[in-house]
Amino acid sequence: MHFSTLLATSLALAGSALAAPSSPGHVKGDSLYKAMLSRGRTFAGTALTLRDEPAEPKIVHQEFNSFTPENAMKWESTEPSRNSFTFTDADRYAKYAKDNKLQIHCHTLVWHSQLPAWVANGGFDNKTLIAIMENHIKVLAARYKNVCTRWDVVNEALEEDGTYRKSVWYNTIGDAFLPIAFKFAAKYTDKKTKLFYNDYNLEYNGTKTDGAARIVKLVKSYGIKIDGVGYQAHLATEATPTSPGAAPNTSVLEAALRKTADLGVDVAYTEIDLRMNTPATAAKLAVQARFYESVAKSCLNVKRCVGMTVWGISDKYSWIPGVFAGEGAALVWDENYNKKPAYAGLLKGILKK
Ligand SMILES: *[C@@H]1O[C@H](CO)[C@@H](O)[C@H](O)[C@H]1NC(C)=O
Ligand SMILES: *[C@@H]1O[C@H](CO)[C@@H](O)[C@H](O)[C@H]1NC(C)=O
Ligand SMILES: *[C@@H]1O[C@H](CO)[C@@H](O)[C@H](O)[C@H]1NC(C)=O
């Protein structure tokens, strides 16, 4: 499975005719982030695209104390041409966080995707590319210094077999691009800001997870700060055309988290969604609820797992159906903003001891 470039796209979907049944089991006053805080963790978050959708601010207020801007802080959005920065969109998210007293998981500084052609195909030599990277990190980190709780410093540097992705960063700089990126991030962000490596398919406890552990060790071997590893958790609840099978069980998820947490860094789920073949049925939604519970439980079983972020609020806007035809219903609220059984599953996984 290779969907990094697909992850790049945040699609405002026209909607897949799916109307998942709404869920019973919600008690007034439930709150995902309050549940996480009650268990000594620091956040429950959602990916956020600010849009004209009145249901969303209420849910954000009730359920989340953190968000990840889906696109606004990516390189193509912030530095579309060399040393020419555009912050109109990203600033809206910074303001939203401030006005609503929310953490931001800022996303992302060094990535091969949604990277403008002037960087990706610029043919720069090692020294120049490092200077370009430094300038970008410096400007972004400075502008959002008191805004970003966490930064995804490097995103998706690994192939599925755990070797380094042959991106412009790796091809030009070599694996030193990782410590170098973290060095600049540490230099220009506030000391309190947590610096993360973020990737997908780390949840299987396989060679790609070993690759993430290797990155943590590499950065640390230079004496450079790395605070955490983000496990995206774009998973499926059953075999689908884009997933060979269902998500791993709690023990595998937990082992995968420990592989990096045991190296002395925080871990978090950063982009959770659990897709299925649509249309959803009551039975499939019940299975999905158990997977949400399992993912949450694995986090709560690992002391260094500081939080969880779902990749959007409602199925109405999820990126999945637009990119993986015939798949979807991956989030916790249905297209009409009713809580799905997944909500109760997630909450149960957080609260159950
Ligand atoms: C690029 O420069 C950096 C910093 O000097 C160095 O660590 C890295 O090995 C160099 N990469 C190549 C491919 O020469
Ligand atoms: C979890 O999944 C792994 C890999 O498929 C399997 O070996 C293990 O027995 C499962 N554990 C439980 C508790 O079901
Ligand atoms: C996780 O992977 C390691 C090897 O890297 C293995 O020893 C361990 O049994 C795995 N744990 C689970 C639960 O899959």
Short mmCIF file of C-alpha atoms and ligand atoms in Angstrom, two decimals:
data_model
loop_
_atom_site.label_atom_id
_atom_site.label_comp_id
_atom_site.label_asym_id
_atom_site.label_seq_id
_atom_site.Cartn_x
_atom_site.Cartn_y
_atom_site.Cartn_z
CA MET A 1 0.00 0.00 0.00
CA HIS A 2 1.37 3.35 -0.94
CA PHE A 3 -0.82 6.31 -0.37
CA SER A 4 1.45 9.07 0.76
CA THR A 5 0.65 11.23 -2.20
CA LEU A 6 -2.99 10.45 -1.71
CA LEU A 7 -2.79 11.56 1.88
CA ALA A 8 -1.64 14.80 0.45
CA THR A 9 -5.03 15.63 -0.84
CA SER A 10 -7.69 17.07 1.31
CA LEU A 11 -10.80 16.70 -0.70
CA ALA A 12 -14.01 18.46 -0.02
CA LEU A 13 -16.13 15.56 -1.09
CA ALA A 14 -19.44 15.83 -2.74
CA GLY A 15 -20.55 13.03 -0.43
CA SER A 16 -20.93 9.33 -1.04
CA ALA A 17 -24.62 8.63 -0.58
CA LEU A 18 -23.81 6.88 2.67
CA ALA A 19 -26.03 7.56 5.63
CA ALA A 20 -24.66 5.50 8.47
CA PRO A 21 -27.07 4.76 11.27
CA SER A 22 -26.58 7.03 14.21
CA SER A 23 -25.38 5.67 17.46
CA PRO A 24 -27.09 5.22 20.76
CA GLY A 25 -24.95 5.04 23.88
CA HIS A 26 -23.95 8.67 24.08
CA VAL A 27 -24.24 10.17 27.53
CA LYS A 28 -24.56 13.92 27.71
CA GLY A 29 -21.31 15.42 28.88
CA ASP A 30 -19.06 12.85 27.24
CA SER A 31 -15.90 14.38 25.92
CA LEU A 32 -12.97 12.69 24.26
CA TYR A 33 -10.38 15.15 25.48
CA LYS A 34 -11.72 15.21 29.04
CA ALA A 35 -11.53 11.44 29.04
CA MET A 36 -7.92 11.59 27.84
CA LEU A 37 -7.01 14.20 30.45
CA SER A 38 -8.64 12.08 33.15
CA ARG A 39 -6.24 9.29 32.18
CA GLY A 40 -3.20 11.55 32.45
CA ARG A 41 -2.77 12.09 28.70
CA THR A 42 -2.46 15.47 27.08
CA PHE A 43 -4.79 15.62 24.10
CA ALA A 44 -7.59 14.36 21.92
CA GLY A 45 -7.48 16.08 18.56
CA THR A 46 -8.97 16.22 15.11
CA ALA A 47 -7.72 17.24 11.69
CA LEU A 48 -9.40 20.52 10.95
CA THR A 49 -10.36 22.39 7.83
CA LEU A 50 -12.16 25.60 8.72
CA ARG A 51 -15.30 25.64 6.60
CA ASP A 52 -18.86 26.82 6.68
CA GLU A 53 -20.23 23.90 8.66
CA PRO A 54 -22.04 24.99 11.84
CA ALA A 55 -21.93 21.54 13.47
CA GLU A 56 -18.14 21.48 13.61
CA PRO A 57 -17.22 24.26 16.06
CA LYS A 58 -19.61 22.78 18.63
CA ILE A 59 -18.07 19.34 18.32
CA VAL A 60 -14.55 20.73 18.45
CA HIS A 61 -15.46 22.66 21.59
CA GLN A 62 -17.05 19.66 23.29
CA GLU A 63 -14.70 16.87 22.25
CA PHE A 64 -11.23 18.14 21.38
CA ASN A 65 -8.47 20.23 22.90
CA SER A 66 -6.15 19.96 19.91
CA PHE A 67 -6.28 20.07 16.14
CA THR A 68 -4.04 19.51 13.15
CA PRO A 69 -4.50 21.92 10.22
CA GLU A 70 -5.05 19.61 7.26
CA ASN A 71 -3.25 21.65 4.62
CA ALA A 72 -2.64 25.25 5.63
CA MET A 73 0.89 24.82 7.00
CA LYS A 74 2.29 22.55 4.31
CA TRP A 75 5.15 23.79 2.15
CA GLU A 76 3.07 24.35 -1.01
CA SER A 77 0.66 26.47 1.04
CA THR A 78 3.28 28.52 2.88
CA GLU A 79 6.25 28.92 0.51
CA PRO A 80 4.88 28.43 -3.01
CA SER A 81 7.90 30.13 -4.53
CA ARG A 82 11.36 30.58 -3.13
CA ASN A 83 11.48 32.79 -0.06
CA SER A 84 8.03 34.13 -0.83
CA PHE A 85 5.75 33.16 2.04
CA THR A 86 1.97 33.20 2.23
CA PHE A 87 0.39 32.93 5.63
CA THR A 88 -3.19 34.08 5.14
CA ASP A 89 -4.61 30.59 5.50
CA ALA A 90 -2.25 29.30 8.19
CA ASP A 91 -2.85 32.43 10.26
CA ARG A 92 -6.58 31.64 10.42
CA TYR A 93 -5.74 28.38 12.16
CA ALA A 94 -3.36 30.07 14.56
CA LYS A 95 -6.10 32.54 15.43
CA TYR A 96 -8.69 29.78 15.79
CA ALA A 97 -6.43 27.96 18.22
CA LYS A 98 -5.84 31.09 20.23
CA ASP A 99 -9.50 32.13 20.30
CA ASN A 100 -10.57 28.65 21.37
CA LYS A 101 -7.62 27.83 23.60
CA LEU A 102 -6.70 24.76 21.58
CA GLN A 103 -3.38 23.05 21.06
CA ILE A 104 -2.14 22.84 17.46
CA HIS A 105 -0.31 19.85 16.10
CA CYS A 106 1.47 21.82 13.39
CA HIS A 107 1.89 19.94 10.15
CA THR A 108 4.41 19.68 8.51
CA LEU A 109 7.91 21.09 7.87
CA VAL A 110 9.86 18.59 5.73
CA TRP A 111 7.89 16.26 3.47
CA HIS A 112 8.31 15.01 -0.10
CA SER A 113 4.64 15.58 -0.96
CA GLN A 114 2.71 18.81 -1.35
CA LEU A 115 6.18 20.17 -1.91
CA PRO A 116 6.29 22.78 -4.68
CA ALA A 117 8.10 21.88 -7.89
CA TRP A 118 10.65 24.62 -7.29
CA VAL A 119 11.98 22.53 -4.38
CA ALA A 120 11.28 19.03 -5.62
CA ASN A 121 12.65 19.56 -9.13
CA GLY A 122 15.00 22.45 -8.51
CA GLY A 123 18.17 20.42 -8.97
CA PHE A 124 19.76 22.09 -5.94
CA ASP A 125 23.05 20.84 -4.56
CA ASN A 126 23.36 19.58 -1.00
CA LYS A 127 24.40 22.87 0.54
CA THR A 128 21.72 24.90 -1.20
CA LEU A 129 18.95 22.46 -0.36
CA ILE A 130 19.96 22.51 3.31
CA ALA A 131 19.88 26.32 3.21
CA ILE A 132 16.40 26.21 1.65
CA MET A 133 15.27 23.81 4.36
CA GLU A 134 16.72 26.00 7.10
CA ASN A 135 15.06 29.11 5.77
CA HIS A 136 11.66 27.40 5.54
CA ILE A 137 11.85 25.94 9.04
CA LYS A 138 13.11 29.21 10.47
CA VAL A 139 10.31 31.30 9.01
CA LEU A 140 7.52 28.85 9.89
CA ALA A 141 8.82 28.07 13.37
CA ALA A 142 9.29 31.75 14.18
CA ARG A 143 5.86 32.78 12.97
CA TYR A 144 4.08 30.08 14.98
CA LYS A 145 6.44 29.98 17.92
CA ASN A 146 3.82 30.41 20.60
CA VAL A 147 1.14 28.63 18.64
CA CYS A 148 2.42 25.14 17.88
CA THR A 149 2.23 22.65 20.72
CA ARG A 150 3.82 20.00 18.51
CA TRP A 151 5.42 20.14 15.07
CA ASP A 152 5.63 17.28 12.59
CA VAL A 153 9.21 18.10 11.65
CA VAL A 154 9.67 15.29 9.12
CA ASN A 155 6.76 13.44 7.55
CA GLU A 156 6.81 10.06 5.78
CA ALA A 157 10.53 9.54 5.18
CA LEU A 158 10.19 5.74 5.00
CA GLU A 159 9.34 3.21 2.32
CA GLU A 160 7.11 0.29 3.28
CA ASP A 161 10.14 -1.96 3.86
CA GLY A 162 11.63 0.50 6.33
CA THR A 163 14.34 1.88 4.03
CA TYR A 164 14.48 5.59 3.33
CA ARG A 165 12.12 6.99 0.76
CA LYS A 166 13.98 8.26 -2.30
CA SER A 167 12.73 11.81 -1.94
CA VAL A 168 14.54 14.95 -3.02
CA TRP A 169 15.62 15.33 0.62
CA TYR A 170 17.16 11.88 0.88
CA ASN A 171 18.54 11.84 -2.66
CA THR A 172 20.32 15.15 -2.21
CA ILE A 173 21.29 15.25 1.46
CA GLY A 174 21.32 11.59 2.44
CA ASP A 175 19.92 10.35 5.75
CA ALA A 176 21.55 13.36 7.39
CA PHE A 177 18.48 15.32 6.25
CA LEU A 178 16.63 13.93 9.27
CA PRO A 179 18.97 15.13 12.04
CA ILE A 180 19.52 18.36 10.10
CA ALA A 181 15.76 19.05 9.95
CA PHE A 182 15.37 18.33 13.66
CA LYS A 183 18.38 20.50 14.44
CA PHE A 184 16.81 23.48 12.67
CA ALA A 185 13.42 22.79 14.27
CA ALA A 186 15.01 22.69 17.72
CA LYS A 187 16.89 25.88 16.98
CA TYR A 188 13.91 27.94 15.84
CA THR A 189 10.96 26.63 17.88
CA ASP A 190 10.20 27.32 21.49
CA LYS A 191 11.83 24.86 23.90
CA LYS A 192 8.39 23.66 24.98
CA THR A 193 7.37 22.66 21.44
CA LYS A 194 7.41 18.90 20.95
CA LEU A 195 9.19 17.80 17.78
CA PHE A 196 7.74 14.75 16.03
CA TYR A 197 8.57 12.30 13.27
CA ASN A 198 5.27 11.24 11.65
CA ASP A 199 4.45 8.32 9.32
CA TYR A 200 1.79 5.77 8.29
CA ASN A 201 1.77 1.98 8.47
CA LEU A 202 3.94 2.09 11.57
CA GLU A 203 1.10 0.34 13.43
CA TYR A 204 1.96 -3.15 12.19
CA ASN A 205 5.10 -3.61 14.30
CA GLY A 206 7.02 -4.59 11.17
CA THR A 207 10.13 -3.37 9.37
CA LYS A 208 8.62 0.07 8.79
CA THR A 209 8.24 0.47 12.56
CA ASP A 210 11.88 -0.58 12.90
CA GLY A 211 12.67 2.19 10.41
CA ALA A 212 10.98 4.75 12.64
CA ALA A 213 12.97 3.47 15.62
CA ARG A 214 16.13 3.82 13.52
CA ILE A 215 15.23 7.46 12.81
CA VAL A 216 14.78 8.20 16.52
CA LYS A 217 18.17 6.65 17.25
CA LEU A 218 19.82 8.46 14.35
CA VAL A 219 18.59 11.89 15.46
CA LYS A 220 19.51 11.18 19.07
CA SER A 221 22.96 9.94 18.01
CA TYR A 222 23.73 13.49 16.88
CA GLY A 223 22.64 14.82 20.26
CA ILE A 224 19.65 16.48 18.61
CA LYS A 225 16.21 16.77 20.16
CA ILE A 226 13.39 14.54 18.95
CA ASP A 227 10.38 14.34 21.26
CA GLY A 228 7.96 11.99 19.62
CA VAL A 229 6.80 9.66 16.90
CA GLY A 230 3.39 10.06 15.31
CA TYR A 231 1.64 6.90 14.17
CA GLN A 232 -0.86 8.10 11.60
CA ALA A 233 -3.19 5.08 11.91
CA HIS A 234 -4.92 5.21 8.55
CA LEU A 235 -6.30 1.70 9.01
CA ALA A 236 -9.12 -0.52 7.81
CA THR A 237 -11.64 -2.65 9.68
CA GLU A 238 -11.71 -5.37 7.02
CA ALA A 239 -9.85 -6.33 3.86
CA THR A 240 -10.49 -3.67 1.22
CA PRO A 241 -8.96 -3.01 -2.20
CA THR A 242 -6.34 -0.86 -0.49
CA SER A 243 -5.81 -2.89 2.68
CA PRO A 244 -4.76 -6.54 2.77
CA GLY A 245 -6.71 -7.06 5.97
CA ALA A 246 -8.09 -5.53 9.10
CA ALA A 247 -6.10 -3.33 11.45
CA PRO A 248 -3.76 -5.07 13.90
CA ASN A 249 -5.07 -6.10 17.31
CA THR A 250 -4.29 -4.32 20.55
CA SER A 251 -1.13 -6.29 21.33
CA VAL A 252 0.44 -5.63 17.93
CA LEU A 253 -0.51 -1.94 18.08
CA GLU A 254 0.93 -1.71 21.55
CA ALA A 255 4.16 -3.46 20.55
CA ALA A 256 4.46 -1.06 17.62
CA LEU A 257 4.08 1.96 19.90
CA ARG A 258 6.61 0.57 22.35
CA LYS A 259 9.25 0.11 19.66
CA THR A 260 9.81 3.86 19.63
CA ALA A 261 8.40 4.80 23.06
CA ASP A 262 10.99 2.52 24.65
CA LEU A 263 13.70 4.71 23.10
CA GLY A 264 12.59 7.54 25.36
CA VAL A 265 10.22 9.52 23.14
CA ASP A 266 6.52 10.26 23.29
CA VAL A 267 4.22 8.52 20.86
CA ALA A 268 0.78 9.53 19.59
CA TYR A 269 -1.81 8.50 17.05
CA THR A 270 -1.90 11.45 14.72
CA GLU A 271 -4.31 10.79 11.82
CA ILE A 272 -6.70 8.03 12.88
CA ASP A 273 -9.35 6.74 10.53
CA LEU A 274 -10.68 3.20 10.17
CA ARG A 275 -12.17 2.70 6.75
CA MET A 276 -14.39 -0.11 5.43
CA ASN A 277 -16.00 -1.18 2.18
CA THR A 278 -19.10 0.96 1.84
CA PRO A 279 -22.00 1.02 2.32
CA ALA A 280 -21.70 0.72 6.07
CA THR A 281 -24.08 -1.63 7.84
CA ALA A 282 -24.92 -1.87 11.51
CA ALA A 283 -22.72 -4.96 11.76
CA LYS A 284 -19.76 -3.22 10.12
CA LEU A 285 -20.18 -0.19 12.34
CA ALA A 286 -20.12 -2.45 15.39
CA VAL A 287 -16.86 -4.00 14.18
CA GLN A 288 -15.49 -0.52 13.58
CA ALA A 289 -16.40 0.48 17.14
CA ARG A 290 -14.31 -2.42 18.45
CA PHE A 291 -11.35 -1.31 16.34
CA TYR A 292 -11.61 2.24 17.63
CA GLU A 293 -11.67 0.81 21.14
CA SER A 294 -8.62 -1.30 20.40
CA VAL A 295 -6.62 1.60 18.98
CA ALA A 296 -7.46 3.75 22.00
CA LYS A 297 -6.66 0.95 24.39
CA SER A 298 -3.23 0.39 22.85
CA CYS A 299 -2.45 4.06 23.42
CA LEU A 300 -3.63 3.96 27.01
CA ASN A 301 -1.57 0.82 27.62
CA VAL A 302 1.60 2.70 26.73
CA LYS A 303 2.65 5.29 29.25
CA ARG A 304 4.41 7.51 26.70
CA CYS A 305 1.35 7.65 24.43
CA VAL A 306 0.39 11.27 25.00
CA GLY A 307 -2.65 11.64 22.76
CA MET A 308 -4.74 10.73 19.77
CA THR A 309 -5.97 12.69 16.76
CA VAL A 310 -8.70 11.56 14.38
CA TRP A 311 -8.34 12.60 10.74
CA GLY A 312 -11.47 14.70 10.60
CA ILE A 313 -14.80 14.90 12.35
CA SER A 314 -17.48 13.73 9.94
CA ASP A 315 -17.58 11.11 7.20
CA LYS A 316 -19.05 13.90 5.08
CA TYR A 317 -15.60 15.36 4.48
CA SER A 318 -13.30 12.38 4.93
CA TRP A 319 -10.61 12.07 2.24
CA ILE A 320 -11.13 8.30 1.94
CA PRO A 321 -14.04 7.89 -0.53
CA GLY A 322 -12.54 10.41 -2.94
CA VAL A 323 -9.21 8.58 -3.06
CA PHE A 324 -10.11 4.94 -2.34
CA ALA A 325 -13.18 4.21 -4.46
CA GLY A 326 -15.78 2.14 -2.63
CA GLU A 327 -14.22 2.68 0.80
CA GLY A 328 -15.12 5.11 3.54
CA ALA A 329 -17.28 5.58 6.63
CA ALA A 330 -13.94 5.83 8.45
CA LEU A 331 -14.57 8.48 11.08
CA VAL A 332 -16.46 8.80 14.35
CA TRP A 333 -19.33 11.05 13.22
CA ASP A 334 -21.49 10.13 10.24
CA GLU A 335 -22.32 12.42 7.33
CA ASN A 336 -25.08 14.06 9.34
CA TYR A 337 -22.85 14.63 12.36
CA ASN A 338 -24.47 11.88 14.41
CA LYS A 339 -22.12 9.94 16.63
CA LYS A 340 -21.45 6.47 15.26
CA PRO A 341 -20.89 3.42 17.47
CA ALA A 342 -17.20 4.22 16.93
CA TYR A 343 -17.58 7.12 19.35
CA ALA A 344 -18.60 4.86 22.22
CA GLY A 345 -15.82 2.45 21.24
CA LEU A 346 -13.22 5.18 21.32
CA LEU A 347 -14.41 6.48 24.67
CA LYS A 348 -14.51 2.99 26.12
CA GLY A 349 -10.95 2.33 24.97
CA ILE A 350 -9.81 5.51 26.69
CA LEU A 351 -11.65 4.97 29.96
CA LYS A 352 -11.51 1.21 30.48
CA LYS A 353 -8.77 0.13 32.86
C1 LIG B 1 25.20 17.17 2.84
O1 LIG B 1 25.71 18.03 3.82
C2 LIG B 1 25.49 17.61 5.15
C3 LIG B 1 25.93 18.72 6.09
O2 LIG B 1 27.24 19.05 5.88
C4 LIG B 1 26.20 16.30 5.39
O3 LIG B 1 25.93 15.83 6.69
C5 LIG B 1 25.69 15.27 4.38
O4 LIG B 1 26.37 14.06 4.53
C6 LIG B 1 25.88 15.83 2.99
N1 LIG B 1 25.27 14.90 2.04
C7 LIG B 1 25.92 14.49 0.93
C8 LIG B 1 25.16 13.55 0.05
O5 LIG B 1 27.04 14.86 0.67
C1 LIG B 2 -2.78 -10.41 17.64
O1 LIG B 2 -2.37 -10.57 16.30
C2 LIG B 2 -1.14 -11.28 16.16
C3 LIG B 2 -0.73 -11.21 14.69
O2 LIG B 2 -1.76 -11.57 13.86
C4 LIG B 2 -1.32 -12.70 16.66
O3 LIG B 2 -0.12 -13.40 16.55
C5 LIG B 2 -1.74 -12.64 18.12
O4 LIG B 2 -2.04 -13.94 18.58
C6 LIG B 2 -2.98 -11.76 18.30
N1 LIG B 2 -3.19 -11.56 19.72
C7 LIG B 2 -4.38 -11.67 20.30
C8 LIG B 2 -4.43 -11.41 21.75
O5 LIG B 2 -5.38 -11.94 19.65
C1 LIG B 3 6.91 -6.86 17.54
O1 LIG B 3 8.09 -7.00 16.76
C2 LIG B 3 9.17 -7.64 17.41
C3 LIG B 3 10.31 -7.73 16.45
O2 LIG B 3 10.66 -6.52 15.92
C4 LIG B 3 8.80 -9.00 17.88
O3 LIG B 3 9.84 -9.56 18.63
C5 LIG B 3 7.55 -8.94 18.73
O4 LIG B 3 7.12 -10.26 19.03
C6 LIG B 3 6.42 -8.23 18.00
N1 LIG B 3 5.29 -8.15 18.89
C7 LIG B 3 4.04 -8.36 18.48
C8 LIG B 3 3.00 -8.37 19.53
O5 LIG B 3 3.76 -8.53 17.31
#
